[in-house]
Short mmCIF file of N, CA and C in Angstrom, two decimals:
data_model
loop_
_atom_site.label_atom_id
_atom_site.label_comp_id
_atom_site.label_asym_id
_atom_site.label_seq_id
_atom_site.Cartn_x
_atom_site.Cartn_y
_atom_site.Cartn_z
N MET A 1035 0.84 -1.17 0.00
CA MET A 1035 0.00 0.00 0.00
C MET A 1035 0.89 1.24 0.00
N ILE A 1036 0.57 2.21 -0.80
CA ILE A 1036 1.30 3.47 -0.81
C ILE A 1036 0.73 4.35 0.31
N ILE A 1037 1.61 4.76 1.22
CA ILE A 1037 1.21 5.55 2.38
C ILE A 1037 1.95 6.88 2.34
N LEU A 1038 1.20 7.94 2.53
CA LEU A 1038 1.76 9.28 2.61
C LEU A 1038 1.89 9.64 4.09
N SER A 1039 2.99 10.26 4.45
CA SER A 1039 3.23 10.66 5.83
C SER A 1039 3.31 12.17 5.91
N VAL A 1040 2.74 12.73 6.97
CA VAL A 1040 2.71 14.19 7.14
C VAL A 1040 3.21 14.56 8.54
N ASP A 1041 4.20 15.45 8.57
CA ASP A 1041 4.67 16.05 9.82
C ASP A 1041 4.13 17.47 9.83
N TYR A 1042 2.96 17.65 10.46
CA TYR A 1042 2.21 18.91 10.44
C TYR A 1042 2.90 19.97 11.27
N GLY A 1043 2.98 21.18 10.70
CA GLY A 1043 3.54 22.31 11.42
C GLY A 1043 2.76 23.58 11.14
N LYS A 1044 2.88 24.55 12.02
CA LYS A 1044 2.15 25.81 11.84
C LYS A 1044 2.58 26.56 10.59
N ALA A 1045 3.87 26.50 10.26
CA ALA A 1045 4.38 27.21 9.09
C ALA A 1045 4.88 26.26 8.01
N ARG A 1046 5.57 25.20 8.42
CA ARG A 1046 6.14 24.24 7.46
C ARG A 1046 5.67 22.84 7.80
N THR A 1047 5.27 22.11 6.77
CA THR A 1047 4.78 20.75 6.94
C THR A 1047 5.58 19.82 6.04
N GLY A 1048 6.15 18.78 6.65
CA GLY A 1048 6.93 17.81 5.89
C GLY A 1048 6.06 16.69 5.37
N VAL A 1049 6.42 16.19 4.19
CA VAL A 1049 5.67 15.11 3.56
C VAL A 1049 6.65 14.04 3.09
N ALA A 1050 6.26 12.77 3.28
CA ALA A 1050 7.05 11.64 2.81
C ALA A 1050 6.09 10.59 2.26
N VAL A 1051 6.62 9.64 1.53
CA VAL A 1051 5.80 8.58 0.94
C VAL A 1051 6.60 7.28 0.91
N CYS A 1052 5.90 6.17 0.96
CA CYS A 1052 6.58 4.87 0.84
C CYS A 1052 6.17 4.22 -0.48
N ASP A 1053 6.95 3.22 -0.86
CA ASP A 1053 6.64 2.46 -2.07
C ASP A 1053 5.49 1.50 -1.79
N LYS A 1054 4.96 0.90 -2.85
CA LYS A 1054 3.80 0.02 -2.74
C LYS A 1054 4.06 -1.18 -1.82
N ASN A 1055 5.32 -1.63 -1.74
CA ASN A 1055 5.67 -2.77 -0.90
C ASN A 1055 5.96 -2.38 0.55
N GLU A 1056 5.85 -1.09 0.85
CA GLU A 1056 6.05 -0.57 2.20
C GLU A 1056 7.45 -0.85 2.74
N ILE A 1057 8.44 -0.73 1.87
CA ILE A 1057 9.81 -0.99 2.28
C ILE A 1057 10.61 0.29 2.44
N VAL A 1058 10.50 1.20 1.48
CA VAL A 1058 11.31 2.41 1.48
C VAL A 1058 10.45 3.65 1.69
N ALA A 1059 10.81 4.45 2.68
CA ALA A 1059 10.15 5.73 2.91
C ALA A 1059 11.06 6.83 2.36
N SER A 1060 10.50 7.70 1.55
CA SER A 1060 11.28 8.76 0.91
C SER A 1060 10.65 10.12 1.16
N PRO A 1061 11.48 11.14 1.34
CA PRO A 1061 10.92 12.48 1.51
C PRO A 1061 10.31 12.98 0.20
N VAL A 1062 9.20 13.68 0.31
CA VAL A 1062 8.57 14.31 -0.85
C VAL A 1062 8.93 15.79 -0.87
N GLY A 1063 8.93 16.41 0.30
CA GLY A 1063 9.28 17.82 0.38
C GLY A 1063 8.60 18.50 1.55
N THR A 1064 8.75 19.80 1.59
CA THR A 1064 8.18 20.62 2.64
C THR A 1064 7.21 21.61 2.02
N ILE A 1065 6.06 21.75 2.65
CA ILE A 1065 5.05 22.71 2.19
C ILE A 1065 5.04 23.87 3.16
N LYS A 1066 5.19 25.08 2.63
CA LYS A 1066 5.09 26.28 3.47
C LYS A 1066 3.68 26.83 3.30
N GLU A 1067 2.88 26.65 4.33
CA GLU A 1067 1.48 27.09 4.28
C GLU A 1067 0.99 27.32 5.70
N TYR A 1068 0.34 28.45 5.93
CA TYR A 1068 -0.16 28.80 7.26
C TYR A 1068 -1.64 28.45 7.46
N HIS A 1069 -2.39 28.27 6.37
CA HIS A 1069 -3.83 28.03 6.45
C HIS A 1069 -4.12 26.55 6.28
N ALA A 1070 -4.82 25.98 7.27
CA ALA A 1070 -5.07 24.54 7.29
C ALA A 1070 -5.84 24.06 6.06
N GLU A 1071 -6.82 24.82 5.61
CA GLU A 1071 -7.62 24.40 4.45
C GLU A 1071 -6.76 24.33 3.19
N ALA A 1072 -5.94 25.35 2.97
CA ALA A 1072 -5.05 25.37 1.81
C ALA A 1072 -4.02 24.25 1.91
N LEU A 1073 -3.52 24.02 3.10
CA LEU A 1073 -2.54 22.94 3.31
C LEU A 1073 -3.17 21.58 3.00
N ALA A 1074 -4.39 21.36 3.48
CA ALA A 1074 -5.07 20.09 3.22
C ALA A 1074 -5.24 19.87 1.72
N LYS A 1075 -5.55 20.92 0.98
CA LYS A 1075 -5.70 20.80 -0.48
C LYS A 1075 -4.37 20.46 -1.15
N LYS A 1076 -3.29 21.08 -0.69
CA LYS A 1076 -1.97 20.78 -1.26
C LYS A 1076 -1.57 19.34 -0.97
N ILE A 1077 -1.85 18.88 0.23
CA ILE A 1077 -1.53 17.49 0.58
C ILE A 1077 -2.42 16.54 -0.22
N ALA A 1078 -3.67 16.90 -0.42
CA ALA A 1078 -4.58 16.07 -1.23
C ALA A 1078 -4.05 15.95 -2.65
N ASP A 1079 -3.52 17.02 -3.20
CA ASP A 1079 -2.94 16.97 -4.55
C ASP A 1079 -1.75 16.02 -4.60
N ILE A 1080 -0.90 16.09 -3.58
CA ILE A 1080 0.27 15.20 -3.51
C ILE A 1080 -0.20 13.75 -3.37
N ALA A 1081 -1.18 13.52 -2.50
CA ALA A 1081 -1.70 12.16 -2.30
C ALA A 1081 -2.23 11.59 -3.60
N LYS A 1082 -2.94 12.41 -4.35
CA LYS A 1082 -3.48 11.95 -5.65
C LYS A 1082 -2.34 11.66 -6.62
N GLU A 1083 -1.37 12.56 -6.69
CA GLU A 1083 -0.22 12.39 -7.60
C GLU A 1083 0.57 11.12 -7.27
N LYS A 1084 0.76 10.85 -5.98
CA LYS A 1084 1.54 9.69 -5.54
C LYS A 1084 0.69 8.42 -5.46
N LYS A 1085 -0.61 8.56 -5.69
CA LYS A 1085 -1.56 7.43 -5.61
C LYS A 1085 -1.60 6.81 -4.22
N ALA A 1086 -1.55 7.69 -3.21
CA ALA A 1086 -1.58 7.24 -1.82
C ALA A 1086 -2.92 6.60 -1.50
N GLU A 1087 -2.86 5.57 -0.67
CA GLU A 1087 -4.05 4.84 -0.26
C GLU A 1087 -4.38 5.09 1.22
N GLN A 1088 -3.45 5.72 1.92
CA GLN A 1088 -3.63 6.01 3.34
C GLN A 1088 -2.67 7.14 3.70
N ILE A 1089 -3.02 7.88 4.75
CA ILE A 1089 -2.15 8.95 5.24
C ILE A 1089 -1.87 8.69 6.72
N VAL A 1090 -0.60 8.83 7.10
CA VAL A 1090 -0.25 8.77 8.52
C VAL A 1090 0.21 10.18 8.90
N LEU A 1091 -0.38 10.68 9.97
CA LEU A 1091 -0.16 12.05 10.42
C LEU A 1091 0.45 12.02 11.81
N GLY A 1092 1.58 12.70 11.97
CA GLY A 1092 2.25 12.74 13.27
C GLY A 1092 1.41 13.45 14.31
N LEU A 1093 1.26 12.82 15.48
CA LEU A 1093 0.51 13.38 16.60
C LEU A 1093 1.50 13.80 17.68
N PRO A 1094 1.62 15.12 17.92
CA PRO A 1094 2.61 15.59 18.90
C PRO A 1094 2.13 15.46 20.34
N ARG A 1095 2.55 14.40 20.99
CA ARG A 1095 2.22 14.20 22.40
C ARG A 1095 3.34 14.79 23.25
N ASN A 1096 2.99 15.12 24.49
CA ASN A 1096 4.00 15.54 25.46
C ASN A 1096 4.81 14.31 25.86
N MET A 1097 5.97 14.53 26.46
CA MET A 1097 6.84 13.41 26.82
C MET A 1097 6.17 12.45 27.80
N ASP A 1098 5.20 12.92 28.59
CA ASP A 1098 4.49 12.04 29.51
C ASP A 1098 3.30 11.33 28.85
N GLY A 1099 3.13 11.55 27.55
CA GLY A 1099 2.06 10.89 26.81
C GLY A 1099 0.78 11.70 26.74
N SER A 1100 0.69 12.77 27.48
CA SER A 1100 -0.52 13.59 27.44
C SER A 1100 -0.55 14.41 26.15
N GLU A 1101 -1.72 14.98 25.89
CA GLU A 1101 -1.89 15.78 24.69
C GLU A 1101 -2.16 17.23 25.05
N GLY A 1102 -1.49 18.13 24.36
CA GLY A 1102 -1.69 19.56 24.57
C GLY A 1102 -2.41 20.18 23.41
N GLU A 1103 -2.27 21.48 23.29
CA GLU A 1103 -2.94 22.24 22.24
C GLU A 1103 -2.50 21.79 20.85
N SER A 1104 -1.21 21.53 20.67
CA SER A 1104 -0.72 21.10 19.35
C SER A 1104 -1.37 19.80 18.91
N ALA A 1105 -1.53 18.86 19.83
CA ALA A 1105 -2.17 17.59 19.50
C ALA A 1105 -3.63 17.81 19.12
N GLN A 1106 -4.31 18.70 19.81
CA GLN A 1106 -5.70 18.98 19.48
C GLN A 1106 -5.80 19.62 18.09
N ASN A 1107 -4.85 20.51 17.76
CA ASN A 1107 -4.82 21.10 16.42
C ASN A 1107 -4.61 20.04 15.35
N VAL A 1108 -3.77 19.07 15.63
CA VAL A 1108 -3.52 17.99 14.68
C VAL A 1108 -4.77 17.13 14.51
N ARG A 1109 -5.48 16.87 15.57
CA ARG A 1109 -6.72 16.09 15.47
C ARG A 1109 -7.76 16.80 14.59
N VAL A 1110 -7.85 18.11 14.73
CA VAL A 1110 -8.76 18.89 13.89
C VAL A 1110 -8.29 18.82 12.43
N PHE A 1111 -6.97 18.97 12.23
CA PHE A 1111 -6.42 18.91 10.87
C PHE A 1111 -6.62 17.52 10.26
N ALA A 1112 -6.52 16.48 11.06
CA ALA A 1112 -6.70 15.11 10.56
C ALA A 1112 -8.10 14.95 9.96
N LYS A 1113 -9.09 15.49 10.63
CA LYS A 1113 -10.48 15.41 10.13
C LYS A 1113 -10.60 16.17 8.82
N LEU A 1114 -10.04 17.36 8.77
CA LEU A 1114 -10.05 18.17 7.56
C LEU A 1114 -9.34 17.45 6.41
N LEU A 1115 -8.20 16.86 6.71
CA LEU A 1115 -7.42 16.14 5.70
C LEU A 1115 -8.17 14.91 5.19
N SER A 1116 -8.81 14.20 6.06
CA SER A 1116 -9.60 13.03 5.67
C SER A 1116 -10.75 13.44 4.75
N GLU A 1117 -11.42 14.54 5.08
CA GLU A 1117 -12.52 15.02 4.26
C GLU A 1117 -12.03 15.48 2.89
N GLU A 1118 -10.86 16.09 2.85
CA GLU A 1118 -10.30 16.61 1.59
C GLU A 1118 -9.79 15.50 0.68
N THR A 1119 -9.18 14.46 1.28
CA THR A 1119 -8.55 13.40 0.49
C THR A 1119 -9.44 12.18 0.29
N HIS A 1120 -10.44 12.01 1.16
CA HIS A 1120 -11.28 10.80 1.17
C HIS A 1120 -10.45 9.55 1.46
N LEU A 1121 -9.38 9.74 2.24
CA LEU A 1121 -8.50 8.64 2.65
C LEU A 1121 -8.54 8.51 4.17
N GLU A 1122 -8.23 7.30 4.63
CA GLU A 1122 -8.08 7.10 6.07
C GLU A 1122 -6.84 7.84 6.53
N VAL A 1123 -6.98 8.61 7.61
CA VAL A 1123 -5.86 9.31 8.21
C VAL A 1123 -5.59 8.67 9.57
N VAL A 1124 -4.41 8.07 9.70
CA VAL A 1124 -4.01 7.40 10.93
C VAL A 1124 -3.10 8.34 11.71
N LEU A 1125 -3.39 8.54 12.98
CA LEU A 1125 -2.54 9.37 13.83
C LEU A 1125 -1.45 8.51 14.46
N ARG A 1126 -0.22 9.00 14.42
CA ARG A 1126 0.93 8.24 14.94
C ARG A 1126 1.74 9.14 15.87
N ASP A 1127 2.02 8.66 17.05
CA ASP A 1127 2.82 9.39 18.03
C ASP A 1127 4.13 9.84 17.38
N GLU A 1128 4.40 11.12 17.45
CA GLU A 1128 5.61 11.63 16.80
C GLU A 1128 6.65 12.16 17.80
N ARG A 1129 6.54 11.74 19.05
CA ARG A 1129 7.52 12.21 20.03
C ARG A 1129 8.93 11.89 19.54
N CYS A 1130 9.79 12.87 19.62
CA CYS A 1130 11.23 12.76 19.30
C CYS A 1130 11.53 12.61 17.81
N THR A 1131 10.56 12.71 16.92
CA THR A 1131 10.87 12.54 15.50
C THR A 1131 11.73 13.67 14.97
N THR A 1132 11.49 14.89 15.41
CA THR A 1132 12.31 16.00 14.93
C THR A 1132 13.73 15.87 15.47
N VAL A 1133 13.87 15.40 16.70
CA VAL A 1133 15.21 15.16 17.27
C VAL A 1133 15.94 14.11 16.43
N THR A 1134 15.24 13.03 16.10
CA THR A 1134 15.83 11.98 15.26
C THR A 1134 16.20 12.53 13.89
N ALA A 1135 15.33 13.36 13.32
CA ALA A 1135 15.62 13.97 12.02
C ALA A 1135 16.89 14.81 12.08
N TYR A 1136 17.03 15.60 13.15
CA TYR A 1136 18.26 16.40 13.32
C TYR A 1136 19.48 15.50 13.46
N GLU A 1137 19.35 14.38 14.15
CA GLU A 1137 20.47 13.45 14.29
C GLU A 1137 20.88 12.90 12.92
N TYR A 1138 19.91 12.52 12.10
CA TYR A 1138 20.21 12.04 10.74
C TYR A 1138 20.93 13.13 9.94
N LEU A 1139 20.45 14.34 10.04
CA LEU A 1139 21.06 15.44 9.30
C LEU A 1139 22.45 15.74 9.81
N ASN A 1140 22.67 15.63 11.13
CA ASN A 1140 24.02 15.83 11.69
C ASN A 1140 24.98 14.76 11.17
N MET A 1141 24.50 13.51 11.11
CA MET A 1141 25.36 12.42 10.62
C MET A 1141 25.78 12.66 9.16
N ASN A 1142 24.92 13.33 8.41
CA ASN A 1142 25.21 13.62 7.01
C ASN A 1142 25.80 15.02 6.82
N ASN A 1143 26.15 15.67 7.94
CA ASN A 1143 26.76 16.99 7.93
C ASN A 1143 25.91 18.02 7.17
N THR A 1144 24.60 17.95 7.35
CA THR A 1144 23.69 18.92 6.74
C THR A 1144 23.45 20.03 7.74
N ARG A 1145 23.84 21.23 7.38
CA ARG A 1145 23.80 22.35 8.32
C ARG A 1145 23.10 23.57 7.71
N GLY A 1146 22.82 24.54 8.57
CA GLY A 1146 22.34 25.85 8.14
C GLY A 1146 21.01 25.84 7.42
N LYS A 1147 20.94 26.64 6.35
CA LYS A 1147 19.70 26.81 5.60
C LYS A 1147 19.24 25.50 4.98
N LYS A 1148 20.18 24.68 4.54
CA LYS A 1148 19.80 23.41 3.93
C LYS A 1148 19.09 22.51 4.94
N ARG A 1149 19.58 22.51 6.18
CA ARG A 1149 18.96 21.69 7.23
C ARG A 1149 17.54 22.16 7.49
N LYS A 1150 17.34 23.47 7.61
CA LYS A 1150 16.01 24.03 7.87
C LYS A 1150 15.05 23.67 6.74
N ALA A 1151 15.55 23.61 5.52
CA ALA A 1151 14.70 23.32 4.37
C ALA A 1151 14.24 21.86 4.32
N VAL A 1152 15.00 20.95 4.92
CA VAL A 1152 14.67 19.52 4.78
C VAL A 1152 14.25 18.83 6.07
N VAL A 1153 14.43 19.47 7.22
CA VAL A 1153 14.18 18.78 8.49
C VAL A 1153 12.74 18.28 8.61
N ASP A 1154 11.78 19.03 8.12
CA ASP A 1154 10.38 18.61 8.25
C ASP A 1154 10.06 17.39 7.38
N SER A 1155 10.63 17.34 6.18
CA SER A 1155 10.39 16.17 5.33
C SER A 1155 11.13 14.95 5.88
N VAL A 1156 12.29 15.16 6.50
CA VAL A 1156 13.00 14.04 7.14
C VAL A 1156 12.20 13.55 8.35
N ALA A 1157 11.60 14.47 9.10
CA ALA A 1157 10.75 14.07 10.23
C ALA A 1157 9.56 13.25 9.73
N ALA A 1158 9.00 13.62 8.57
CA ALA A 1158 7.89 12.85 7.98
C ALA A 1158 8.36 11.45 7.61
N VAL A 1159 9.61 11.33 7.14
CA VAL A 1159 10.18 10.01 6.84
C VAL A 1159 10.28 9.19 8.12
N VAL A 1160 10.73 9.81 9.22
CA VAL A 1160 10.88 9.11 10.50
C VAL A 1160 9.51 8.61 10.98
N ILE A 1161 8.49 9.45 10.89
CA ILE A 1161 7.13 9.05 11.27
C ILE A 1161 6.68 7.86 10.42
N LEU A 1162 6.93 7.94 9.12
CA LEU A 1162 6.50 6.87 8.22
C LEU A 1162 7.26 5.57 8.48
N GLU A 1163 8.56 5.65 8.70
CA GLU A 1163 9.34 4.45 9.01
C GLU A 1163 8.84 3.78 10.28
N ASP A 1164 8.53 4.59 11.29
CA ASP A 1164 7.99 4.07 12.54
C ASP A 1164 6.66 3.35 12.29
N TYR A 1165 5.80 3.96 11.49
CA TYR A 1165 4.50 3.36 11.19
C TYR A 1165 4.65 2.07 10.37
N LEU A 1166 5.57 2.08 9.42
CA LEU A 1166 5.80 0.87 8.61
C LEU A 1166 6.31 -0.27 9.48
N ASN A 1167 7.21 0.04 10.42
CA ASN A 1167 7.71 -0.99 11.35
C ASN A 1167 6.57 -1.53 12.22
N PHE A 1168 5.70 -0.65 12.68
CA PHE A 1168 4.53 -1.06 13.46
C PHE A 1168 3.65 -2.00 12.63
N ARG A 1169 3.40 -1.67 11.38
CA ARG A 1169 2.56 -2.51 10.52
C ARG A 1169 3.20 -3.89 10.30
N ARG A 1170 4.52 -3.91 10.09
CA ARG A 1170 5.21 -5.20 9.87
C ARG A 1170 5.11 -6.09 11.11
N ASN A 1171 5.24 -5.48 12.27
CA ASN A 1171 5.27 -6.24 13.53
C ASN A 1171 3.90 -6.60 14.06
N ASN A 1172 2.84 -6.04 13.48
CA ASN A 1172 1.50 -6.28 14.02
C ASN A 1172 0.53 -6.82 12.98
N GLN A 1173 1.04 -7.52 11.99
CA GLN A 1173 0.15 -8.11 10.98
C GLN A 1173 -0.18 -9.54 11.30
#
């Protein structure tokens, strides 16, 4: 199944996608958009282009597992995204994904403006890889 992954942000949102065999997660890019409705439409266009069959959306929980305002905003966006794409939107805990993305970028010596441009799409890859591992282990 082709799955699209979204790392939702107030200003920048990262997007990644996996292959049909659910083996490789690849970054698609970063969308700079402040309005949720416009962002949902842009993601819907990408989902259609990539022939996505499902979307996994990072859910920002606090380190203790509780949910704050950001998580509630993501839940609202998930509903909007589902309505726009007509696809199932699965919420996936995204704690530490941005930290992991920065670690990957540090290992590859990606710094400065280049790092800022790609960190959100790399975080979307991390979310998707985590979800793919969960699917493999729970089938």
